[in-house]
Coordinates of C-alpha atoms and ligand atoms in Angstrom, one line a residue:
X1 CA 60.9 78.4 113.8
X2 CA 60.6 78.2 117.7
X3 CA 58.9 81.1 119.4
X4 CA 62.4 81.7 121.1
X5 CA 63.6 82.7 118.0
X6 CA 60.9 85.1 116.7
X7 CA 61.0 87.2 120.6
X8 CA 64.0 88.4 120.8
X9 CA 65.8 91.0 118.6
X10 CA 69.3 91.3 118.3
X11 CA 71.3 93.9 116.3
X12 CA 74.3 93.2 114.2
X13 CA 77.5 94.3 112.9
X14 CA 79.8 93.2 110.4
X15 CA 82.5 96.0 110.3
X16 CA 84.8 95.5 107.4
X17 CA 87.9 97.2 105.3
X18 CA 85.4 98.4 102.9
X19 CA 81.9 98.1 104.1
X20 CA 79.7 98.0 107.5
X21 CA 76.6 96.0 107.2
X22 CA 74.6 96.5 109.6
X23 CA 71.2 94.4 111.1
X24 CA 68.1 93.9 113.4
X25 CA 66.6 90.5 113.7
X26 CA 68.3 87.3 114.4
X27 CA 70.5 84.5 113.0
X28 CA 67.6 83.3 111.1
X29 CA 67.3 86.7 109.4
X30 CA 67.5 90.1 108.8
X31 CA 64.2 92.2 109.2
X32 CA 66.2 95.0 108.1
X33 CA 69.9 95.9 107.1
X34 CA 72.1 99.3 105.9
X35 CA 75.5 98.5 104.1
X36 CA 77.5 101.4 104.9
X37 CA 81.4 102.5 103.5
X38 CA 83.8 102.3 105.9
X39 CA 85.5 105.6 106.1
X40 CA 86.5 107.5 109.3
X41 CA 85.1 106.0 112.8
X42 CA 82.8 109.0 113.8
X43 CA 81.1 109.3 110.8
X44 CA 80.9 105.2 110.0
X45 CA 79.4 105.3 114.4
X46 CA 76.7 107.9 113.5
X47 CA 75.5 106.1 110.5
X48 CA 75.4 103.0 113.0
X49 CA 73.8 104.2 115.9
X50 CA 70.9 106.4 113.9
X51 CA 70.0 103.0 112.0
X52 CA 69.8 101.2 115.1
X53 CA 67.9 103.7 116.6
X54 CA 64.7 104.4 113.8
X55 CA 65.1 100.3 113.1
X56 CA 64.2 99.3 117.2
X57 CA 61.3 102.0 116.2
X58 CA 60.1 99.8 113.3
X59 CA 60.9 96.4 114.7
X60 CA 61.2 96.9 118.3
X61 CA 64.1 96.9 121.1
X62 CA 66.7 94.3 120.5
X63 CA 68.6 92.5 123.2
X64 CA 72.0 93.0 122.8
X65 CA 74.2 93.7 119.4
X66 CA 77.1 91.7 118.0
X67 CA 80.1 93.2 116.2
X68 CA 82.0 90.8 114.0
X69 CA 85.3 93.0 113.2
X70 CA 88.1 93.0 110.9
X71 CA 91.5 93.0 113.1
X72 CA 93.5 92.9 114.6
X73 CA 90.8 93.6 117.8
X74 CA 91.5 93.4 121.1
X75 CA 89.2 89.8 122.1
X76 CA 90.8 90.0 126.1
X77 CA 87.7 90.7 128.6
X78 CA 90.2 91.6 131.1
X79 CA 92.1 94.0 129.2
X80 CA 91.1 97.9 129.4
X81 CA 91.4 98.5 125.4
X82 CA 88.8 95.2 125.0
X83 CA 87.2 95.4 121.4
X84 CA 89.4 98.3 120.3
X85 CA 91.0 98.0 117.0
X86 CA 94.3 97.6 117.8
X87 CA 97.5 98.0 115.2
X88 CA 95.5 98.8 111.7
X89 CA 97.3 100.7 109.2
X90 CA 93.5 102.0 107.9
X91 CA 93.5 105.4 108.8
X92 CA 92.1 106.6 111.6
X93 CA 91.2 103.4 112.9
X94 CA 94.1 102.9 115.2
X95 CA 92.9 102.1 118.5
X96 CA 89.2 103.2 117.8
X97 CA 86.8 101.5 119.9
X98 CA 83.9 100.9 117.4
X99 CA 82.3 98.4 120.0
X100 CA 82.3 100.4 123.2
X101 CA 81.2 103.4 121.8
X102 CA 77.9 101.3 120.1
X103 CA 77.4 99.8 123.5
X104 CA 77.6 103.6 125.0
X105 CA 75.3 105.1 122.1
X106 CA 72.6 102.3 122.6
X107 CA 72.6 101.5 125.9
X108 CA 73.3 97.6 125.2
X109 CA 75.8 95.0 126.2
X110 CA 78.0 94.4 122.8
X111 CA 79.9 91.6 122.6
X112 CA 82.7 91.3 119.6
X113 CA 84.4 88.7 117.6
X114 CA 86.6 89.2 114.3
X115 CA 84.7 88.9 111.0
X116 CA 86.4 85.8 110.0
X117 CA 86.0 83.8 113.7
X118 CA 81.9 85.0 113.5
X119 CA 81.8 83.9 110.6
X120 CA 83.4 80.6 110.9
X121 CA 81.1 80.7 114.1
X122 CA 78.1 81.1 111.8
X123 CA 78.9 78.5 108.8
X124 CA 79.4 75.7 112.3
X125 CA 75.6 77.0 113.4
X126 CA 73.7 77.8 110.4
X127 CA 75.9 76.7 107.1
X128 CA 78.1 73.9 105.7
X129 CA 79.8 73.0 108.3
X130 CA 76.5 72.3 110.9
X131 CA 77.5 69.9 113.5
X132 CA 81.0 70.3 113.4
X133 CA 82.4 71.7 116.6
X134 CA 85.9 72.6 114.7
X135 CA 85.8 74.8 111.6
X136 CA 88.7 77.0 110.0
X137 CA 86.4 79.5 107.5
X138 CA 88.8 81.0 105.0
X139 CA 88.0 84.3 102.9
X140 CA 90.3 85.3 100.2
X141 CA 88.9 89.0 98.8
X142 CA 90.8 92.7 99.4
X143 CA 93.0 90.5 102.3
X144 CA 93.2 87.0 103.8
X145 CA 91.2 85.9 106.7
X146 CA 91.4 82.8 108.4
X147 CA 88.6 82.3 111.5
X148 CA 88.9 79.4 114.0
X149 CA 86.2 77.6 116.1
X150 CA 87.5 74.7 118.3
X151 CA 85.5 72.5 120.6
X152 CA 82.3 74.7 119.0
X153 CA 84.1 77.9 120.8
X154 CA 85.7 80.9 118.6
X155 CA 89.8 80.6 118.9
X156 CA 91.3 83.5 120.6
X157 CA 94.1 84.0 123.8
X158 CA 96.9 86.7 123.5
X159 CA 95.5 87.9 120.4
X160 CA 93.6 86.4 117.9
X161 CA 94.9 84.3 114.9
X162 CA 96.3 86.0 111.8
X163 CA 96.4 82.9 109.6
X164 CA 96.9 84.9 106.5
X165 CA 99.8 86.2 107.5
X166 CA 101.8 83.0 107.7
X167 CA 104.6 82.5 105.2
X168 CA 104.4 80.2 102.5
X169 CA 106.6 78.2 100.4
X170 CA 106.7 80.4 97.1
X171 CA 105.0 78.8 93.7
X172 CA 107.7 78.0 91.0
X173 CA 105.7 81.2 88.6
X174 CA 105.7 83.7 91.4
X175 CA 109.6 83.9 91.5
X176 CA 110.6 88.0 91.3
X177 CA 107.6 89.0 92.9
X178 CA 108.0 90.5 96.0
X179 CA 104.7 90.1 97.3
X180 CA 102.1 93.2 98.6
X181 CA 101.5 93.1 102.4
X182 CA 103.1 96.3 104.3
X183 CA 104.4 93.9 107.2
X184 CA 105.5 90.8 105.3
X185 CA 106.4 91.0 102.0
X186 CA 105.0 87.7 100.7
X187 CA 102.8 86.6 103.1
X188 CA 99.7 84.5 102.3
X189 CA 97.8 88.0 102.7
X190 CA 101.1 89.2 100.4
X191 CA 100.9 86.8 97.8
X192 CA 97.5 85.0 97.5
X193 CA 94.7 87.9 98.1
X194 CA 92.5 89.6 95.6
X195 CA 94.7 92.8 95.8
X196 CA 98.4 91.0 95.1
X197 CA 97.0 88.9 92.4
X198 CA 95.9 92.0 90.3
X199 CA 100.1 93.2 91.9
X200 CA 101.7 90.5 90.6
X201 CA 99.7 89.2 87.2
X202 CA 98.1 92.3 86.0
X203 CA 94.3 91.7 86.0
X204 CA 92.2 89.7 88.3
X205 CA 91.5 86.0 87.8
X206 CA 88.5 86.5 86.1
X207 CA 90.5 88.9 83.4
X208 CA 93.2 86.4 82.9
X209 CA 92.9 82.8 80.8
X210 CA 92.2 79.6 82.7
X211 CA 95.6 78.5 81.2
X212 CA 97.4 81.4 83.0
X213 CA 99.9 80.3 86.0
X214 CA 98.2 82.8 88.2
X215 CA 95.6 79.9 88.8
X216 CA 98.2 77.2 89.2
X217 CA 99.3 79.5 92.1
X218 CA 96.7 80.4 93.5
X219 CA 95.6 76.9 94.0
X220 CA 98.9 76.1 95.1
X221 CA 98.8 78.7 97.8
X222 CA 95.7 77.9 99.2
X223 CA 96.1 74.4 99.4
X224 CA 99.1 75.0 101.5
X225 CA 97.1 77.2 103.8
X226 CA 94.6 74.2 103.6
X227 CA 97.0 71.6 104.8
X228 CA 98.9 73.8 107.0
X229 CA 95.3 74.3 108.9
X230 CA 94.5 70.7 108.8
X231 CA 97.9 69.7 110.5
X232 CA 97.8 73.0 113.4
X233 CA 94.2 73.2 114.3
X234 CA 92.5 69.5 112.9
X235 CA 89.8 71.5 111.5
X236 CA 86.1 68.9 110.9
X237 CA 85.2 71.2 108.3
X238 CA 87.5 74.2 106.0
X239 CA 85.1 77.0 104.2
X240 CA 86.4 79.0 101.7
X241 CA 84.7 81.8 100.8
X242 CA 85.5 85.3 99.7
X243 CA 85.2 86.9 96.4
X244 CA 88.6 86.0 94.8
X245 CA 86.9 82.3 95.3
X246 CA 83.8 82.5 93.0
X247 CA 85.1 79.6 90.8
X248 CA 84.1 76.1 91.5
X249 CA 87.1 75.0 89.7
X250 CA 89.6 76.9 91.7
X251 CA 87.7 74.8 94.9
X252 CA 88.7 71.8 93.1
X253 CA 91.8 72.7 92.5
X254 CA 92.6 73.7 95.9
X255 CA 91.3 70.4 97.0
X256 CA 93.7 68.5 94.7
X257 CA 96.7 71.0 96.1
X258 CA 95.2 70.5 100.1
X259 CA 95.8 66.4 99.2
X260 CA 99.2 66.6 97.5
X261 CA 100.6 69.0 100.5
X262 CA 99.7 66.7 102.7
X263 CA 100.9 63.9 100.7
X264 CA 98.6 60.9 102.4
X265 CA 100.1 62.5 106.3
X266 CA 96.5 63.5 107.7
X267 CA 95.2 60.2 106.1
X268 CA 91.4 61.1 107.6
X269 CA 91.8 63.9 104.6
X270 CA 92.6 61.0 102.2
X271 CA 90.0 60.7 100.6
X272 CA 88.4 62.4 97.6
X273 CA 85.1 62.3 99.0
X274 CA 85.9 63.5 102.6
X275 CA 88.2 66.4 100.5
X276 CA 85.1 67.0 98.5
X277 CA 82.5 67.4 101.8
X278 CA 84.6 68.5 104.4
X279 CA 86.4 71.6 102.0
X280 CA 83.2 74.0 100.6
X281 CA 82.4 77.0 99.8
X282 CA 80.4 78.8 102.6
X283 CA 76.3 77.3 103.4
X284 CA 75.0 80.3 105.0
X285 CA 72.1 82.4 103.3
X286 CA 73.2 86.1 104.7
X287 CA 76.9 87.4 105.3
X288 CA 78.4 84.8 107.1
X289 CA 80.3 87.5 109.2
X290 CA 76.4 89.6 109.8
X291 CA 75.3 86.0 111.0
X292 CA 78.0 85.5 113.3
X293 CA 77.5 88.6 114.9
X294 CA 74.0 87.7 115.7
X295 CA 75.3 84.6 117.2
X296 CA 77.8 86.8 119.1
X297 CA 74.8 89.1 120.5
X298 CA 72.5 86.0 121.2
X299 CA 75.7 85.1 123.5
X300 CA 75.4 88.0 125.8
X301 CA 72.1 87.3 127.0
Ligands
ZN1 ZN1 101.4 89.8 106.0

Protein backbone atom coordinates (compact mmCIF):
# COMPACT_ATOMS: atom_id res chain seq x y z
CA UNK A 1 0.00 0.00 0.00
CA UNK A 2 1.37 3.51 -1.21
CA UNK A 3 1.81 6.13 1.40
CA UNK A 4 -0.93 8.16 -0.55
CA UNK A 5 -3.24 5.78 0.50
CA UNK A 6 -2.44 5.48 4.28
CA UNK A 7 -2.59 9.84 4.63
CA UNK A 8 -5.55 10.67 3.85
CA UNK A 9 -8.86 9.82 5.57
CA UNK A 10 -12.07 9.89 3.96
CA UNK A 11 -15.54 9.22 5.61
CA UNK A 12 -18.25 7.23 4.00
CA UNK A 13 -21.85 6.62 3.61
CA UNK A 14 -23.83 4.05 2.32
CA UNK A 15 -27.45 5.22 3.06
CA UNK A 16 -29.92 2.48 2.28
CA UNK A 17 -33.83 1.46 2.58
CA UNK A 18 -32.96 -0.35 5.64
CA UNK A 19 -29.59 0.39 6.93
CA UNK A 20 -26.80 3.39 6.98
CA UNK A 21 -23.27 2.10 7.18
CA UNK A 22 -21.24 4.40 7.93
CA UNK A 23 -16.97 4.66 7.67
CA UNK A 24 -13.55 6.39 8.21
CA UNK A 25 -10.65 5.20 6.36
CA UNK A 26 -10.36 4.64 2.70
CA UNK A 27 -11.18 2.33 -0.18
CA UNK A 28 -8.66 -0.07 0.99
CA UNK A 29 -10.49 -0.22 4.35
CA UNK A 30 -12.46 0.60 7.09
CA UNK A 31 -10.59 1.70 10.42
CA UNK A 32 -13.93 1.94 11.84
CA UNK A 33 -17.74 1.61 10.81
CA UNK A 34 -21.53 2.03 12.60
CA UNK A 35 -24.46 0.19 10.76
CA UNK A 36 -27.33 2.31 11.63
CA UNK A 37 -31.43 1.66 10.80
CA UNK A 38 -32.71 3.90 8.62
CA UNK A 39 -35.70 5.53 10.16
CA UNK A 40 -36.60 9.24 10.08
CA UNK A 41 -33.75 11.73 8.52
CA UNK A 42 -33.05 13.75 11.86
CA UNK A 43 -32.54 11.06 13.98
CA UNK A 44 -30.58 8.67 11.10
CA UNK A 45 -28.28 12.59 10.64
CA UNK A 46 -27.50 12.77 14.39
CA UNK A 47 -26.39 9.20 14.52
CA UNK A 48 -24.20 10.22 11.46
CA UNK A 49 -22.69 13.20 12.35
CA UNK A 50 -21.77 12.14 16.21
CA UNK A 51 -19.93 8.97 14.71
CA UNK A 52 -18.02 11.06 12.47
CA UNK A 53 -17.27 13.37 14.97
CA UNK A 54 -15.63 10.95 18.10
CA UNK A 55 -14.19 8.64 14.95
CA UNK A 56 -11.88 11.86 13.38
CA UNK A 57 -11.03 11.96 17.28
CA UNK A 58 -9.77 8.34 17.19
CA UNK A 59 -8.42 8.20 13.65
CA UNK A 60 -7.93 11.74 12.75
CA UNK A 61 -9.58 14.47 10.27
CA UNK A 62 -10.73 12.99 7.01
CA UNK A 63 -10.76 14.83 3.78
CA UNK A 64 -13.94 14.88 2.45
CA UNK A 65 -17.04 12.07 2.80
CA UNK A 66 -18.87 10.15 0.18
CA UNK A 67 -22.54 9.34 0.30
CA UNK A 68 -23.61 6.49 -1.93
CA UNK A 69 -27.62 6.80 -1.80
CA UNK A 70 -30.55 4.87 -2.54
CA UNK A 71 -32.79 7.01 -5.08
CA UNK A 72 -34.12 8.43 -6.74
CA UNK A 73 -31.34 11.48 -5.74
CA UNK A 74 -30.91 14.48 -7.38
CA UNK A 75 -27.02 13.82 -9.21
CA UNK A 76 -27.37 17.56 -11.16
CA UNK A 77 -24.42 19.97 -9.73
CA UNK A 78 -26.30 22.73 -11.17
CA UNK A 79 -29.59 22.11 -9.75
CA UNK A 80 -30.55 23.87 -6.25
CA UNK A 81 -32.14 20.46 -4.72
CA UNK A 82 -28.46 18.63 -5.69
CA UNK A 83 -28.16 15.31 -3.50
CA UNK A 84 -31.68 15.66 -2.10
CA UNK A 85 -33.76 12.56 -2.13
CA UNK A 86 -36.16 13.30 -4.52
CA UNK A 87 -39.68 11.28 -5.11
CA UNK A 88 -39.31 8.30 -2.28
CA UNK A 89 -42.34 6.91 -1.06
CA UNK A 90 -40.19 6.08 2.40
CA UNK A 91 -41.55 8.32 4.84
CA UNK A 92 -40.27 11.23 5.60
CA UNK A 93 -37.63 11.12 3.19
CA UNK A 94 -39.16 13.10 0.52
CA UNK A 95 -36.94 15.75 -0.59
CA UNK A 96 -34.53 15.31 2.61
CA UNK A 97 -31.18 16.49 1.89
CA UNK A 98 -29.15 13.82 3.79
CA UNK A 99 -25.88 14.99 1.93
CA UNK A 100 -26.04 18.77 2.40
CA UNK A 101 -26.88 18.65 5.86
CA UNK A 102 -23.62 16.12 6.52
CA UNK A 103 -21.55 18.53 4.53
CA UNK A 104 -23.13 21.40 6.87
CA UNK A 105 -22.67 19.32 10.29
CA UNK A 106 -18.92 18.45 9.36
CA UNK A 107 -17.73 21.12 7.72
CA UNK A 108 -16.60 19.01 4.54
CA UNK A 109 -17.19 18.96 0.77
CA UNK A 110 -19.66 15.71 0.21
CA UNK A 111 -19.94 14.45 -2.91
CA UNK A 112 -22.93 11.74 -3.67
CA UNK A 113 -23.68 8.96 -6.00
CA UNK A 114 -26.58 6.27 -5.79
CA UNK A 115 -25.69 3.03 -3.92
CA UNK A 116 -25.93 0.93 -6.92
CA UNK A 117 -23.69 3.49 -9.44
CA UNK A 118 -20.85 3.55 -6.18
CA UNK A 119 -20.97 0.53 -6.05
CA UNK A 120 -20.68 -0.53 -9.61
CA UNK A 121 -17.94 2.35 -9.28
CA UNK A 122 -16.25 0.20 -6.63
CA UNK A 123 -16.47 -3.50 -8.13
CA UNK A 124 -14.61 -1.41 -11.66
CA UNK A 125 -11.80 -0.10 -8.97
CA UNK A 126 -11.36 -2.65 -6.31
CA UNK A 127 -13.53 -5.99 -7.31
CA UNK A 128 -14.38 -8.26 -10.29
CA UNK A 129 -14.68 -6.20 -12.71
CA UNK A 130 -10.94 -4.29 -12.28
CA UNK A 131 -9.88 -2.89 -15.54
CA UNK A 132 -13.07 -2.56 -17.13
CA UNK A 133 -14.11 1.02 -17.83
CA UNK A 134 -17.88 -0.19 -18.42
CA UNK A 135 -19.68 -2.15 -15.67
CA UNK A 136 -23.62 -2.50 -15.01
CA UNK A 137 -23.59 -3.90 -11.02
CA UNK A 138 -26.99 -5.44 -10.41
CA UNK A 139 -28.40 -6.02 -6.76
CA UNK A 140 -31.53 -7.97 -6.29
CA UNK A 141 -32.52 -7.75 -2.29
CA UNK A 142 -35.70 -5.64 -0.63
CA UNK A 143 -35.73 -3.74 -4.42
CA UNK A 144 -33.83 -3.87 -7.70
CA UNK A 145 -30.85 -1.71 -8.41
CA UNK A 146 -29.13 -1.47 -11.45
CA UNK A 147 -25.68 1.03 -11.30
CA UNK A 148 -23.90 2.06 -14.54
CA UNK A 149 -20.19 3.20 -15.09
CA UNK A 150 -19.34 4.03 -18.78
CA UNK A 151 -16.02 5.13 -20.09
CA UNK A 152 -14.81 4.40 -16.22
CA UNK A 153 -17.34 7.46 -15.21
CA UNK A 154 -20.72 6.75 -13.07
CA UNK A 155 -23.95 7.13 -15.65
CA UNK A 156 -26.16 9.98 -14.74
CA UNK A 157 -27.82 13.20 -16.92
CA UNK A 158 -31.58 14.19 -16.23
CA UNK A 159 -31.79 11.81 -13.58
CA UNK A 160 -30.10 8.81 -12.91
CA UNK A 161 -30.96 5.29 -14.29
CA UNK A 162 -33.79 3.22 -12.71
CA UNK A 163 -32.96 -0.05 -14.51
CA UNK A 164 -35.18 -2.04 -12.22
CA UNK A 165 -37.96 -0.48 -13.11
CA UNK A 166 -38.06 -1.45 -16.76
CA UNK A 167 -40.85 -3.77 -17.91
CA UNK A 168 -40.28 -7.16 -18.68
CA UNK A 169 -41.78 -9.85 -20.76
CA UNK A 170 -43.75 -11.95 -18.11
CA UNK A 171 -42.42 -15.72 -17.28
CA UNK A 172 -45.01 -18.43 -18.57
CA UNK A 173 -45.57 -19.38 -14.20
CA UNK A 174 -46.01 -15.85 -13.17
CA UNK A 175 -49.35 -15.45 -15.18
CA UNK A 176 -52.20 -13.88 -12.49
CA UNK A 177 -49.69 -12.16 -10.52
CA UNK A 178 -49.98 -8.67 -10.62
CA UNK A 179 -46.63 -7.86 -9.47
CA UNK A 180 -45.66 -5.58 -6.09
CA UNK A 181 -44.10 -2.17 -7.07
CA UNK A 182 -46.50 0.95 -6.05
CA UNK A 183 -45.65 2.68 -9.55
CA UNK A 184 -45.53 -0.30 -11.91
CA UNK A 185 -47.27 -3.15 -11.23
CA UNK A 186 -44.81 -5.72 -12.62
CA UNK A 187 -41.80 -4.10 -13.06
CA UNK A 188 -38.51 -5.90 -12.69
CA UNK A 189 -38.42 -4.18 -9.06
CA UNK A 190 -42.41 -5.57 -9.29
CA UNK A 191 -41.71 -8.96 -10.18
CA UNK A 192 -38.17 -10.16 -9.61
CA UNK A 193 -36.99 -8.55 -6.02
CA UNK A 194 -36.70 -10.26 -2.69
CA UNK A 195 -40.04 -8.68 -1.49
CA UNK A 196 -42.39 -9.81 -4.73
CA UNK A 197 -40.92 -13.27 -4.69
CA UNK A 198 -42.05 -13.95 -1.07
CA UNK A 199 -45.70 -11.82 -2.92
CA UNK A 200 -46.07 -14.00 -5.41
CA UNK A 201 -44.73 -17.74 -4.32
CA UNK A 202 -45.21 -17.59 -0.63
CA UNK A 203 -41.67 -18.07 0.96
CA UNK A 204 -38.37 -16.91 -0.15
CA UNK A 205 -36.12 -18.85 -2.44
CA UNK A 206 -34.37 -20.41 0.10
CA UNK A 207 -37.90 -21.81 1.69
CA UNK A 208 -39.03 -23.06 -1.51
CA UNK A 209 -37.65 -26.51 -3.47
CA UNK A 210 -34.99 -26.10 -6.17
CA UNK A 211 -37.69 -27.76 -8.42
CA UNK A 212 -40.20 -24.84 -7.75
CA UNK A 213 -40.90 -22.49 -10.93
CA UNK A 214 -40.18 -19.47 -8.74
CA UNK A 215 -36.37 -20.32 -9.77
CA UNK A 216 -37.21 -20.84 -13.43
CA UNK A 217 -38.42 -17.28 -13.12
CA UNK A 218 -36.31 -15.75 -11.43
CA UNK A 219 -33.56 -16.75 -13.76
CA UNK A 220 -35.68 -15.89 -16.54
CA UNK A 221 -36.12 -12.39 -15.37
CA UNK A 222 -32.75 -11.60 -14.64
CA UNK A 223 -31.35 -12.87 -17.70
CA UNK A 224 -33.67 -10.54 -19.55
CA UNK A 225 -32.42 -7.67 -17.50
CA UNK A 226 -28.90 -9.18 -18.36
CA UNK A 227 -29.40 -9.05 -22.05
CA UNK A 228 -31.49 -6.05 -22.06
CA UNK A 229 -28.20 -4.26 -20.33
CA UNK A 230 -25.84 -5.87 -22.67
CA UNK A 231 -27.70 -4.54 -25.90
CA UNK A 232 -28.44 -0.57 -24.20
CA UNK A 233 -25.27 0.16 -22.35
CA UNK A 234 -22.46 -2.79 -23.86
CA UNK A 235 -21.47 -3.32 -20.36
CA UNK A 236 -17.34 -5.19 -20.15
CA UNK A 237 -18.39 -6.67 -17.08
CA UNK A 238 -22.38 -7.33 -15.26
CA UNK A 239 -22.14 -7.97 -11.27
CA UNK A 240 -24.85 -9.37 -9.53
CA UNK A 241 -24.99 -9.17 -6.17
CA UNK A 242 -27.65 -8.60 -3.54
CA UNK A 243 -29.06 -11.01 -1.10
CA UNK A 244 -31.81 -12.67 -3.17
CA UNK A 245 -28.49 -13.82 -5.25
CA UNK A 246 -26.70 -15.95 -2.69
CA UNK A 247 -26.93 -19.16 -4.88
CA UNK A 248 -24.23 -19.95 -7.32
CA UNK A 249 -26.75 -21.88 -9.24
CA UNK A 250 -29.15 -19.21 -9.79
CA UNK A 251 -25.75 -17.25 -11.40
CA UNK A 252 -25.61 -20.04 -13.64
CA UNK A 253 -28.79 -20.09 -14.43
CA UNK A 254 -29.01 -16.46 -15.20
CA UNK A 255 -26.04 -16.92 -17.46
CA UNK A 256 -27.75 -19.73 -19.48
CA UNK A 257 -31.10 -17.23 -19.58
CA UNK A 258 -28.58 -13.85 -20.47
CA UNK A 259 -27.31 -16.38 -23.67
CA UNK A 260 -30.75 -17.59 -24.81
CA UNK A 261 -32.30 -13.82 -24.68
CA UNK A 262 -29.80 -12.84 -26.65
CA UNK A 263 -30.03 -15.77 -28.89
CA UNK A 264 -26.22 -15.52 -30.52
CA UNK A 265 -27.22 -11.23 -31.35
CA UNK A 266 -24.29 -9.77 -29.02
CA UNK A 267 -22.04 -12.62 -30.39
CA UNK A 268 -18.91 -11.08 -28.06
CA UNK A 269 -21.37 -12.60 -25.14
CA UNK A 270 -21.30 -16.01 -27.10
CA UNK A 271 -19.38 -17.69 -25.33
CA UNK A 272 -19.67 -19.84 -22.24
CA UNK A 273 -16.46 -18.74 -21.01
CA UNK A 274 -16.80 -14.97 -21.57
CA UNK A 275 -20.67 -15.57 -19.91
CA UNK A 276 -18.85 -17.25 -17.13
CA UNK A 277 -16.02 -14.27 -16.50
CA UNK A 278 -17.62 -11.35 -17.55
CA UNK A 279 -21.28 -12.12 -15.41
CA UNK A 280 -20.08 -12.56 -11.33
CA UNK A 281 -21.08 -12.15 -8.39
CA UNK A 282 -19.49 -8.98 -6.79
CA UNK A 283 -15.09 -9.03 -5.92
CA UNK A 284 -15.05 -6.46 -3.35
CA UNK A 285 -14.10 -7.27 0.29
CA UNK A 286 -16.40 -4.41 2.18
CA UNK A 287 -19.98 -3.18 1.02
CA UNK A 288 -19.51 -2.48 -2.44
CA UNK A 289 -21.82 0.60 -2.07
CA UNK A 290 -19.43 1.82 1.48
CA UNK A 291 -16.44 1.34 -1.00
CA UNK A 292 -17.86 3.41 -3.63
CA UNK A 293 -18.53 6.11 -1.43
CA UNK A 294 -14.96 6.30 -0.53
CA UNK A 295 -14.11 6.48 -4.14
CA UNK A 296 -16.87 9.21 -4.35
CA UNK A 297 -15.00 11.23 -1.42
CA UNK A 298 -11.40 10.54 -2.78
CA UNK A 299 -13.05 12.36 -5.96
CA UNK A 300 -13.58 15.68 -4.27
CA UNK A 301 -10.18 16.35 -3.41
ZN1 LIG B 1 -41.46 -0.22 -10.76
Amino acid sequence: MSAIHTSSLFGAIEAGGTKILCGIGDEHGSRETLRIATTDPESCLAQILSFFRAAQDRHGAMQAVGLASFGPVDLDRASSTWGHITTTPKPGWRDADLRGAVATGLGLPVAVDTDVNAAALAEAAMGAAVGCQSVAYITVGTGIGVGLTSGGRTVSGRGHPEVGHILPRRHAAHEGFAGICPYHGDCYEGLASGPAIIAAWGGSLAELPQDHPAWAAQADYLGQLCASLILTVAPEHIVIGGGVMAYDHLLADVRRETARRLAGYASLWASPQVLEARITAPGCQEAAGLVGAYLLARGEC
